[in-house]
Tab-separated table of C-alpha atoms and ligand atoms in Angstrom:
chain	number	residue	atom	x	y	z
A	1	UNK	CA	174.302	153.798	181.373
A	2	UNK	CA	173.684	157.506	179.475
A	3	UNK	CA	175.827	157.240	176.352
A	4	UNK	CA	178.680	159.785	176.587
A	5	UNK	CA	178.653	162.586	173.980
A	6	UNK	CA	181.519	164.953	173.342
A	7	UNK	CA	180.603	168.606	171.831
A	8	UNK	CA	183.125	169.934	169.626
A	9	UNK	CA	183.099	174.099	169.478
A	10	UNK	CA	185.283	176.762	168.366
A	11	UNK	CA	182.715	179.418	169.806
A	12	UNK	CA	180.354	180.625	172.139
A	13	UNK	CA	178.838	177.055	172.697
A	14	UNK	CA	175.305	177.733	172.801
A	15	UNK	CA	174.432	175.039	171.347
A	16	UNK	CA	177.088	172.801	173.618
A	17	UNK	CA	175.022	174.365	176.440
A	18	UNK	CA	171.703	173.537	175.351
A	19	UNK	CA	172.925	169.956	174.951
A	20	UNK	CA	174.673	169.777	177.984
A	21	UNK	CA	171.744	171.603	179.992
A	22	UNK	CA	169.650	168.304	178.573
A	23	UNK	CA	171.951	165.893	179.530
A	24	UNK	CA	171.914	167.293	183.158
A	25	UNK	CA	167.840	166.642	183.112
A	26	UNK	CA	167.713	163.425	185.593
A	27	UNK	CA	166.621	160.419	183.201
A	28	UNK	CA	168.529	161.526	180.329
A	29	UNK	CA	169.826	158.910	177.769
A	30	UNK	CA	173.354	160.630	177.156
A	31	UNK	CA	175.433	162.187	179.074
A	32	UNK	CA	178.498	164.893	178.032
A	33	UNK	CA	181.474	164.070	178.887
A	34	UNK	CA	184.232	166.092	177.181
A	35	UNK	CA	183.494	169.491	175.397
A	36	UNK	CA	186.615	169.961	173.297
A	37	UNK	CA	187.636	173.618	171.318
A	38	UNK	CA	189.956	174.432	168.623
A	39	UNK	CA	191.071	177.325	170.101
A	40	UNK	CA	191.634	178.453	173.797
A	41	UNK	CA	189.265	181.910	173.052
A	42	UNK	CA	186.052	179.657	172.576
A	43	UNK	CA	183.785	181.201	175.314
A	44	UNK	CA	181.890	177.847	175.504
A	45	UNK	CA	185.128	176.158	176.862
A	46	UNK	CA	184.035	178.521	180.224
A	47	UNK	CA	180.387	178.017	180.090
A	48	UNK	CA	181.240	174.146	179.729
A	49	UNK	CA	183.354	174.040	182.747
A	50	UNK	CA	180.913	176.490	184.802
A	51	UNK	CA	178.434	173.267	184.247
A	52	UNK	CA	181.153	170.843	185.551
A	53	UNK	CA	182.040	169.133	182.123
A	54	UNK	CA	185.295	168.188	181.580
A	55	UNK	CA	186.815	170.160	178.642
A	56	UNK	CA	190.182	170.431	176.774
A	57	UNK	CA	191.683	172.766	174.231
A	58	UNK	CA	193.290	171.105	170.437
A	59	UNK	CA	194.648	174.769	169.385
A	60	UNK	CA	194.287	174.559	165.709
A	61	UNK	CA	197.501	176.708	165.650
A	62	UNK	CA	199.948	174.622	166.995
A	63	UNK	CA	199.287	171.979	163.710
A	64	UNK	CA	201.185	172.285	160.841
A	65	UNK	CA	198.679	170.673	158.934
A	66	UNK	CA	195.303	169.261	159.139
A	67	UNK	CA	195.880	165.792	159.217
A	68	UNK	CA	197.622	166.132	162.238
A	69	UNK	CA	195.244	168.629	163.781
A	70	UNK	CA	192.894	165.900	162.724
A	71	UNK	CA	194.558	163.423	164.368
A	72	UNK	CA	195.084	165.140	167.770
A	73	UNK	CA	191.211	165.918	167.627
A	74	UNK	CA	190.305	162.007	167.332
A	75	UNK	CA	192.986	160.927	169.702
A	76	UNK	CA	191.585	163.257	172.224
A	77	UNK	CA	188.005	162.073	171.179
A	78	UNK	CA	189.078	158.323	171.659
A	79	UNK	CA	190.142	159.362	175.215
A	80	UNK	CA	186.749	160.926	176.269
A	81	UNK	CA	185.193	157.614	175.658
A	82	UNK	CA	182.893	159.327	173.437
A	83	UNK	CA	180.177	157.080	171.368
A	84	UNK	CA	178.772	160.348	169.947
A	85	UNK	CA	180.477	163.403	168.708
A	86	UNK	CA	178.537	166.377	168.324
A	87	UNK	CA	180.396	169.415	165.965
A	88	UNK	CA	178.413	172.809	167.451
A	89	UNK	CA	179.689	175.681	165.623
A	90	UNK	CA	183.104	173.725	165.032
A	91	UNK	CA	184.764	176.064	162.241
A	92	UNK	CA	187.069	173.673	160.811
A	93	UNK	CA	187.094	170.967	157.445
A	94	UNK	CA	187.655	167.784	159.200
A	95	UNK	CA	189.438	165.818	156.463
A	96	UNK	CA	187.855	162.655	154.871
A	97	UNK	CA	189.780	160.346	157.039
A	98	UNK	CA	188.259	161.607	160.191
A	99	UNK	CA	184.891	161.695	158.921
A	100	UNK	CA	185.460	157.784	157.911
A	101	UNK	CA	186.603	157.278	161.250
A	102	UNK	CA	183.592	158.916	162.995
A	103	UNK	CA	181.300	157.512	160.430
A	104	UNK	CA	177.953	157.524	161.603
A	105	UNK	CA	178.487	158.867	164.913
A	106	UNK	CA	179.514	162.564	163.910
A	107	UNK	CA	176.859	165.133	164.198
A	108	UNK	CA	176.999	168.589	163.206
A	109	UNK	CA	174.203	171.323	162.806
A	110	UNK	CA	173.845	174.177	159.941
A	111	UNK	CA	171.765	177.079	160.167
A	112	UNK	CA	169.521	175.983	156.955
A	113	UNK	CA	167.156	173.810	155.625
A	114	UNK	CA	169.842	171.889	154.047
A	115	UNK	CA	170.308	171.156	151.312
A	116	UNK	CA	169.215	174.717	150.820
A	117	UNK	CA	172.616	176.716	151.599
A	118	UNK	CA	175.315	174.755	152.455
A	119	UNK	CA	178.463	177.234	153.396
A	120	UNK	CA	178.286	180.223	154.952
A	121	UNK	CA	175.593	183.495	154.989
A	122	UNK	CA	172.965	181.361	155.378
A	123	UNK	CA	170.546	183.888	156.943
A	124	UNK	CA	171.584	186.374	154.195
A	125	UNK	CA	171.292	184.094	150.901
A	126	UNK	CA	167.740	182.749	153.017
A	127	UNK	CA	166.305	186.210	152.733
A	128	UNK	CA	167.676	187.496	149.440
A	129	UNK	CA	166.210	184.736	147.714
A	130	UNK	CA	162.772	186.106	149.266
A	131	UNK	CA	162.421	182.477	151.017
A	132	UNK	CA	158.467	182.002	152.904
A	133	UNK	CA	160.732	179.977	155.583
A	134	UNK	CA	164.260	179.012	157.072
A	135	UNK	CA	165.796	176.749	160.068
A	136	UNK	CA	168.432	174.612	160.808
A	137	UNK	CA	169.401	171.216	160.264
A	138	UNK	CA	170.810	168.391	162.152
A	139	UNK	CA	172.915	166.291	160.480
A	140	UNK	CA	175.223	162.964	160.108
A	141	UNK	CA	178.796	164.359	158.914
A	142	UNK	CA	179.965	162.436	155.840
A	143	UNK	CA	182.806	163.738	153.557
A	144	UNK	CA	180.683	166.200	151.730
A	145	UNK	CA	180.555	169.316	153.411
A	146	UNK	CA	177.047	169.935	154.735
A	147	UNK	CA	176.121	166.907	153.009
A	148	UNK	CA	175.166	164.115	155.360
A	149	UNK	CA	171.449	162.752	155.703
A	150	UNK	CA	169.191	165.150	157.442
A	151	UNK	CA	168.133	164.024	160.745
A	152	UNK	CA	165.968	167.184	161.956
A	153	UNK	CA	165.441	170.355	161.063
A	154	UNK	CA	163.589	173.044	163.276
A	155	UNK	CA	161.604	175.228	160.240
A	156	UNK	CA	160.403	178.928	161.123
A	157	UNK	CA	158.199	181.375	158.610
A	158	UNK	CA	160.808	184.664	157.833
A	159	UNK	CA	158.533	187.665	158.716
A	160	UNK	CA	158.346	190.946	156.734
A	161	UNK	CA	161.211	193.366	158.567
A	162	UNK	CA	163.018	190.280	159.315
A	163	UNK	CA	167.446	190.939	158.999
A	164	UNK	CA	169.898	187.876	158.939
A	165	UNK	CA	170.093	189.080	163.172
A	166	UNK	CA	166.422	188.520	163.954
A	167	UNK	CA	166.239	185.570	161.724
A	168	UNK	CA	169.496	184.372	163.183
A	169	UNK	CA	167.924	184.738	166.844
A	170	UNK	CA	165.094	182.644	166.093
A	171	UNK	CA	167.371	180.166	164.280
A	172	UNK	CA	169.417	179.758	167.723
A	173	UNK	CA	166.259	179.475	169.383
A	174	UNK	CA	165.143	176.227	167.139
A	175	UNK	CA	168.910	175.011	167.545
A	176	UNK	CA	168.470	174.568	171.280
A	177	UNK	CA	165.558	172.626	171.046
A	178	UNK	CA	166.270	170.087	167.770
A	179	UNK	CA	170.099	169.141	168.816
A	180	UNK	CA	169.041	167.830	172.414
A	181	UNK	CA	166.319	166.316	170.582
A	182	UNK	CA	168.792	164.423	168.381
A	183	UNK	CA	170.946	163.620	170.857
A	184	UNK	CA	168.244	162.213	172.860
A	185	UNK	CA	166.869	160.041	169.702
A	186	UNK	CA	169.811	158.303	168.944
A	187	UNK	CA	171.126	157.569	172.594
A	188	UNK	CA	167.727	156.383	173.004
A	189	UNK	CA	168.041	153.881	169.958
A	190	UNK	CA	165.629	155.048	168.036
A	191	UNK	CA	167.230	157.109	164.959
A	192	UNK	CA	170.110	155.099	163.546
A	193	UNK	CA	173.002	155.149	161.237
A	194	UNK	CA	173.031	152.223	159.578
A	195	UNK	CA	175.149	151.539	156.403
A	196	UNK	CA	174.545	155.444	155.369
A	197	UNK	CA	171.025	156.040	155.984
A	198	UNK	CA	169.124	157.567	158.621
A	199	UNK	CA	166.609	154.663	160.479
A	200	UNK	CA	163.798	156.034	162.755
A	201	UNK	CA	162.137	153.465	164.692
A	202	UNK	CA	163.481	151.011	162.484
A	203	UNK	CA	162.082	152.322	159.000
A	204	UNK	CA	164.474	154.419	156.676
A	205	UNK	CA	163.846	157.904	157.615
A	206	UNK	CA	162.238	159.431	153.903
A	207	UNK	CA	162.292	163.319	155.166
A	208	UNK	CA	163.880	164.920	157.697
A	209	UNK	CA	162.219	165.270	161.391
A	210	UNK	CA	160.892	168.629	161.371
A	211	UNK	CA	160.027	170.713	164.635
A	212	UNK	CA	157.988	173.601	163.475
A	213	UNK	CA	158.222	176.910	165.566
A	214	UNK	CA	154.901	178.809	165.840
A	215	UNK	CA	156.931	180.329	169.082
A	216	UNK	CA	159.667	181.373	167.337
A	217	UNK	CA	157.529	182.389	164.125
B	1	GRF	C1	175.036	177.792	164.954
B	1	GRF	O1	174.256	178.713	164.270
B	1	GRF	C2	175.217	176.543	164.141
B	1	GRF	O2	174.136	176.283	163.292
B	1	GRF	C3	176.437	176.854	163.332
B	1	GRF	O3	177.249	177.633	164.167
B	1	GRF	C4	176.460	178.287	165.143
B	1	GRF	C5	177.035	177.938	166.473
B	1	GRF	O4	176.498	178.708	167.506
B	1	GRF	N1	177.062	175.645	162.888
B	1	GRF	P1	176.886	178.395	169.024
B	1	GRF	O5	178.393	178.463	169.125
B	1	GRF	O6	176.356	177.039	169.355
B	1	GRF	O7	176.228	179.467	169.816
């Protein structure tokens, strides 16, 4: 049986629709069950139900605090049977009690070649500093923000003329193909979580998986 997968958004979901576009592919070892938003203006919440996925709104808004926020996210979580959670432009802290909950089945991706900028502006602070090249990173969530071992990262050269929007296209482009990728890795058993690291085909995973983009260049 596919392992289910929920997506977790407050967006446009491109990258929820890149993984659930996978998942669709017959022979697929997960399967999306539940895309979930913080807010009922995520545009992915429509492009998740236009692919049949079952999807529900937590509105941030209607929490007083984030512990309970938290807690309405992981109850509705727990209901989508969910064995792997992936965060895809999810805009929120999750508090450290979540992340222990979800430990070492919460994924989330960051426009960088972590640890190179964690935060925000990545494109911008990627180019200022005059960087040869810049990605994004898939990553186990653990209660350090953007801090989690490295699973993949999808690497591109910046070009000469390049703005934070071109680079930021490219990035996207990368993002659709490395989260899938994840996705498919560890519902295929062969990247683990165990005890905090990252296992890949049963060694300890030393670097990151990189896909390099010549396409995307
Ligand atoms: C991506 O760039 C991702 O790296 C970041 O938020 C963006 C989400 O884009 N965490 P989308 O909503 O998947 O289109």
């Amino acid at each position: 049986m596919p392992m289910p997968v929920a997506v977790v958004i407050s967006g446009r979901g491109s990258n929820m629709e890149a993984i659930a576009r996978a998942s669709l592919h017959a022979g697929s070892p997960f399967k999306v069950v539940r895309v979930i938003a913080d807010r009922d203006s995520a545009i992915g919440i429509t492009r998740a139900a236009a692919l049949g996925i079952p999807t529900s709104v937590v509105p941030v808004r209607q929490f007083a605090d984030r512990a309970s926020f938290d807690a309405a996210l992981a109850a509705e979580l727990d209901a989508s049977g969910a064995q792997l959670v992936a965060l895809a432009g999810f805009m929120r802290i999750l508090s450290a009690e979540f992340v222990q909950r979800f430990e070492g089945r919460l994924l989330n991706i960051h426009p960088s070649l972590l640890p190179k900028y964690k935060g925000l502006d990545t494109h911008g602070r990627a180019l200022a500093a005059g960087d040869s090249h810049h990605g994004a990173s898939v990553h186990y969530v653990t209660a350090e923000l953007d801090g989690g071992p490295v699973i993949m990262q999808g690497r591109l050269r910046i070009q000469p003329g390049d703005t934070s929007d071109t680079v930021s296209a490219r990035v996207h482009t990368l993002e659709h193909i490395i989260y899938p990728h994840v996705c498919t890795l560890i519902a295929a058993g062969r990247v683990e979580w165990r005890a905090g690291a990252v296992f890949f085909d049963g060694a300890p995973l030393k670097a990151p998986l990189i896909e390099e983009s010549d396409a995307a260049a």
